[in-house]
């Protein structure tokens, strides 16, 4: 798994407008039908993502004309059902919306093909589709495990006509793939669905897009679908891809939790996507929803969201968003009839339960349901299982706690810009970053500014001091990078109302001695120690706001801080302040030694290779050499008024 992560601060509100990327489901269906059609199709507003790239690459490999028109617009020159390249190996990543329909189309079009994907794709069932295609005479064999990709397709005599039976209760993508390929047989074929058809709205999307390309499927309830002899795909000329309704769900939920209104553009009441029904589910939780033909908007209700008990079979993807929205709804939310979650990008029921529990929520999972009871949330590092929707859903949890999202780039499957859009419409708890050298007075100033604003205060230096102290107690040398980093990772430190505890015991001034000051400066120069303390520092970024004091608050820990202050004073003034402090506390001190010590520590803090102390380009300089504490505090407060 990638070691990349994204740390989200706690959010305090949401509002604004997002233009949605194109729908994944529509994009890949349109691409395939445009490829199978006669004539050229101009496809506008296509989703730019991993899954559509896999489909575009596959079509190019098969000899279909694929030309970029710039932006998200493409011309696909169809092959009238006969792919020019009859022998190829296709790699389809983890794109179910490419793998299933291409399997069906290539099996019926005829040719010698191998279809592969990533390891997870090879764990996602495809046997029901293969069984359906074999009933028509297709020659398909499994190259790995029976019932799963990779697949080998061989030319075969297709025997059309009659009735094909296909299971509908595992994934609706089997029926979609089969239906889209049937016109290639040229004859009348009926498909009987065995078992209760799930995710019906996705079949409606399939039928609507087939109709745009000139093939009307006769539908008898949800049991029998018939494609008539002579059906063939014809380009509609230009086709626009709707915005992605599943992607809309995150922003609607943001508005419903964070106040709103948050508006999404690209889908609305005229959408053909079933996931627009997510808005109704959110309304049942109390959200205030308004819609237009191609937009939707959500606001939080007075008094907050309430739990629901819902059958989610019609909105399997968007329902994941309800699971994290449930963290902010009064009562226990139950999402039912979601067995298909278990065969998606990952086992989504298990993954959702595991990660929700990390945040402190109470979760119960069953074969086809999940039940979530909110709790006061705690920071956690959330794993995303190479599943874009896990990453996007869990961004909502940031309303309850700062959190870390591991491998955030997995959103590229359907929404590469997700986190940029998310940042645009959400407001984080503010941070004032105050950096500067030792004894510049920033601790005193920071604590007073925090008290004046009612914000929390992070004394990040204390974390390095605690690490040095804990290492000393454990007999770990301050130069032993991995040893000290292990101590930093496990550091049992607690900050409450000015008191600091290590392993439950008050530390008092034991972290302020000259010895520990020197140790802190040494361990702070070790990259692994800084990494180990990074997320812990960021978890202080909670509502209503934070003052962070240290050396790298503005440069590394809170680079997004709306106000950064570089607070300093001459070395002599600082040595004198430190001298007075020590004498007042009853320690003995020597001014000349203190000055030398300070200069050495300044040197080490500013010359080290990781996160050196320096004034950031966007930080305001506050030289307190000739200022009283009051004056310094007032200056920071004045700047904070301007910045927030
Ligand atoms: O601010 P302080 O004197 O309590 O910091 C103790 C040591 O920790 C000091 O040598 C610098 C280091 N430090 C750091 O490297 N990064 C921070 N954000 C805070 C402190």
mmCIF file of C-alpha atoms in Angstrom, residues 177-314:
data_model
loop_
_atom_site.group_PDB
_atom_site.id
_atom_site.type_symbol
_atom_site.label_atom_id
_atom_site.label_comp_id
_atom_site.label_asym_id
_atom_site.label_seq_id
_atom_site.Cartn_x
_atom_site.Cartn_y
_atom_site.Cartn_z
ATOM 1 C CA UNK A 177 -22.754 -6.114 -19.998
ATOM 2 C CA UNK A 178 -24.943 -8.729 -21.625
ATOM 3 C CA UNK A 179 -27.623 -6.286 -22.754
ATOM 4 C CA UNK A 180 -25.138 -3.868 -24.291
ATOM 5 C CA UNK A 181 -23.496 -6.709 -26.269
ATOM 6 C CA UNK A 182 -26.653 -8.428 -27.531
ATOM 7 C CA UNK A 183 -27.185 -6.256 -30.627
ATOM 8 C CA UNK A 184 -23.899 -7.770 -31.912
ATOM 9 C CA UNK A 185 -25.692 -11.100 -32.451
ATOM 10 C CA UNK A 186 -28.095 -9.560 -34.965
ATOM 11 C CA UNK A 187 -30.918 -11.821 -33.776
ATOM 12 C CA UNK A 188 -33.672 -11.548 -31.213
ATOM 13 C CA UNK A 189 -32.427 -12.562 -27.784
ATOM 14 C CA UNK A 190 -34.287 -12.428 -24.504
ATOM 15 C CA UNK A 191 -32.547 -12.288 -21.144
ATOM 16 C CA UNK A 192 -34.266 -13.764 -18.127
ATOM 17 C CA UNK A 193 -33.039 -12.516 -14.792
ATOM 18 C CA UNK A 194 -32.611 -15.253 -12.213
ATOM 19 C CA UNK A 195 -33.007 -14.101 -8.620
ATOM 20 C CA UNK A 196 -34.061 -10.652 -7.473
ATOM 21 C CA UNK A 197 -32.392 -7.991 -9.649
ATOM 22 C CA UNK A 198 -30.306 -5.626 -7.519
ATOM 23 C CA UNK A 199 -29.251 -2.045 -8.264
ATOM 24 C CA UNK A 200 -32.133 -1.579 -10.756
ATOM 25 C CA UNK A 201 -31.343 2.099 -11.369
ATOM 26 C CA UNK A 202 -28.068 1.081 -13.021
ATOM 27 C CA UNK A 203 -30.056 -1.040 -15.499
ATOM 28 C CA UNK A 204 -32.159 2.009 -16.212
ATOM 29 C CA UNK A 205 -29.000 3.942 -17.072
ATOM 30 C CA UNK A 206 -27.990 1.123 -19.421
ATOM 31 C CA UNK A 207 -31.359 1.114 -21.165
ATOM 32 C CA UNK A 208 -31.445 4.909 -21.460
ATOM 33 C CA UNK A 209 -27.992 5.068 -23.055
ATOM 34 C CA UNK A 210 -28.707 2.143 -25.405
ATOM 35 C CA UNK A 211 -31.806 4.050 -26.517
ATOM 36 C CA UNK A 212 -29.674 7.151 -27.232
ATOM 37 C CA UNK A 213 -27.641 4.932 -29.554
ATOM 38 C CA UNK A 214 -30.772 3.659 -31.286
ATOM 39 C CA UNK A 215 -31.416 0.312 -29.571
ATOM 40 C CA UNK A 216 -34.646 -0.007 -27.645
ATOM 41 C CA UNK A 217 -34.801 -2.906 -25.208
ATOM 42 C CA UNK A 218 -38.212 -4.345 -24.456
ATOM 43 C CA UNK A 219 -38.625 -4.757 -20.760
ATOM 44 C CA UNK A 220 -41.067 -7.049 -19.003
ATOM 45 C CA UNK A 221 -40.978 -5.915 -15.401
ATOM 46 C CA UNK A 222 -37.472 -6.535 -14.078
ATOM 47 C CA UNK A 223 -37.585 -10.197 -15.157
ATOM 48 C CA UNK A 224 -37.222 -10.293 -18.923
ATOM 49 C CA UNK A 225 -35.379 -8.001 -21.327
ATOM 50 C CA UNK A 226 -35.546 -8.515 -25.084
ATOM 51 C CA UNK A 227 -33.269 -7.133 -27.791
ATOM 52 C CA UNK A 228 -34.873 -7.457 -31.212
ATOM 53 C CA UNK A 229 -33.266 -8.844 -34.372
ATOM 54 C CA UNK A 230 -31.760 -6.104 -36.522
ATOM 55 C CA UNK A 231 -30.964 -3.843 -33.570
ATOM 56 C CA UNK A 232 -27.761 -1.930 -34.216
ATOM 57 C CA UNK A 233 -26.034 0.991 -32.622
ATOM 58 C CA UNK A 234 -25.967 4.287 -34.482
ATOM 59 C CA UNK A 235 -24.091 7.350 -33.275
ATOM 60 C CA UNK A 236 -26.348 10.042 -31.803
ATOM 61 C CA UNK A 237 -23.860 12.658 -33.077
ATOM 62 C CA UNK A 238 -23.026 14.476 -29.879
ATOM 63 C CA UNK A 239 -23.696 13.169 -26.417
ATOM 64 C CA UNK A 240 -23.193 14.957 -23.063
ATOM 65 C CA UNK A 241 -22.186 12.977 -19.992
ATOM 66 C CA UNK A 242 -24.061 13.960 -16.840
ATOM 67 C CA UNK A 243 -22.200 14.814 -13.663
ATOM 68 C CA UNK A 244 -21.596 11.869 -11.345
ATOM 69 C CA UNK A 245 -24.515 11.424 -8.971
ATOM 70 C CA UNK A 246 -22.509 9.193 -6.617
ATOM 71 C CA UNK A 247 -19.839 11.885 -6.376
ATOM 72 C CA UNK A 248 -22.578 14.411 -5.635
ATOM 73 C CA UNK A 249 -23.402 12.498 -2.466
ATOM 74 C CA UNK A 250 -20.282 13.661 -0.594
ATOM 75 C CA UNK A 251 -20.992 17.320 -1.192
ATOM 76 C CA UNK A 252 -24.680 17.059 -0.377
ATOM 77 C CA UNK A 253 -23.729 15.339 2.862
ATOM 78 C CA UNK A 254 -21.189 18.090 3.551
ATOM 79 C CA UNK A 255 -23.968 20.667 3.283
ATOM 80 C CA UNK A 256 -26.302 18.569 5.435
ATOM 81 C CA UNK A 257 -23.708 18.154 8.178
ATOM 82 C CA UNK A 258 -21.789 21.406 7.944
ATOM 83 C CA UNK A 259 -24.591 23.924 7.520
ATOM 84 C CA UNK A 260 -24.519 24.581 3.812
ATOM 85 C CA UNK A 261 -25.932 25.330 1.461
ATOM 86 C CA UNK A 262 -23.660 23.235 -0.725
ATOM 87 C CA UNK A 263 -24.730 23.070 -4.342
ATOM 88 C CA UNK A 264 -23.638 20.484 -6.894
ATOM 89 C CA UNK A 265 -23.906 21.242 -10.600
ATOM 90 C CA UNK A 266 -24.169 18.554 -13.266
ATOM 91 C CA UNK A 267 -26.968 16.394 -11.893
ATOM 92 C CA UNK A 268 -30.484 17.228 -10.818
ATOM 93 C CA UNK A 269 -34.113 16.232 -11.115
ATOM 94 C CA UNK A 270 -33.716 15.314 -14.812
ATOM 95 C CA UNK A 271 -30.826 12.938 -14.192
ATOM 96 C CA UNK A 272 -30.966 9.348 -15.460
ATOM 97 C CA UNK A 273 -28.764 8.169 -12.575
ATOM 98 C CA UNK A 274 -30.343 6.271 -9.734
ATOM 99 C CA UNK A 275 -27.938 7.727 -7.201
ATOM 100 C CA UNK A 276 -29.751 11.079 -7.326
ATOM 101 C CA UNK A 277 -32.152 9.286 -4.970
ATOM 102 C CA UNK A 278 -29.412 9.722 -2.384
ATOM 103 C CA UNK A 279 -30.827 13.215 -1.913
ATOM 104 C CA UNK A 280 -34.108 11.655 -0.759
ATOM 105 C CA UNK A 281 -32.294 9.475 1.750
ATOM 106 C CA UNK A 282 -30.479 12.524 3.057
ATOM 107 C CA UNK A 283 -33.801 14.362 3.291
ATOM 108 C CA UNK A 284 -35.095 11.493 5.427
ATOM 109 C CA UNK A 285 -32.230 12.230 7.780
ATOM 110 C CA UNK A 286 -33.613 15.756 7.977
ATOM 111 C CA UNK A 287 -31.455 17.578 5.428
ATOM 112 C CA UNK A 288 -33.080 20.425 3.532
ATOM 113 C CA UNK A 289 -32.783 19.572 -0.173
ATOM 114 C CA UNK A 290 -33.614 21.738 -3.167
ATOM 115 C CA UNK A 291 -33.201 20.673 -6.792
ATOM 116 C CA UNK A 292 -33.308 22.060 -10.310
ATOM 117 C CA UNK A 293 -33.043 20.258 -13.635
ATOM 118 C CA UNK A 294 -29.252 19.890 -13.378
ATOM 119 C CA UNK A 295 -28.360 20.932 -9.849
ATOM 120 C CA UNK A 296 -29.052 19.935 -6.249
ATOM 121 C CA UNK A 297 -28.424 21.706 -3.000
ATOM 122 C CA UNK A 298 -28.325 20.582 0.641
ATOM 123 C CA UNK A 299 -28.508 22.411 3.945
ATOM 124 C CA UNK A 300 -28.404 21.244 7.543
ATOM 125 C CA UNK A 301 -31.732 21.104 9.369
ATOM 126 C CA UNK A 302 -32.374 23.020 12.569
ATOM 127 C CA UNK A 303 -31.471 20.680 15.385
ATOM 128 C CA UNK A 304 -29.239 18.438 13.271
ATOM 129 C CA UNK A 305 -29.624 15.190 11.362
ATOM 130 C CA UNK A 306 -31.500 12.153 12.655
ATOM 131 C CA UNK A 307 -30.785 8.459 12.151
ATOM 132 C CA UNK A 308 -32.624 6.386 9.519
ATOM 133 C CA UNK A 309 -33.354 2.745 8.836
ATOM 134 C CA UNK A 310 -33.172 2.322 5.069
ATOM 135 C CA UNK A 311 -33.217 -0.290 2.334
ATOM 136 C CA UNK A 312 -30.324 0.953 0.165
ATOM 137 C CA UNK A 313 -30.488 -1.536 -2.675
ATOM 138 C CA UNK A 314 -31.361 1.202 -5.160
#
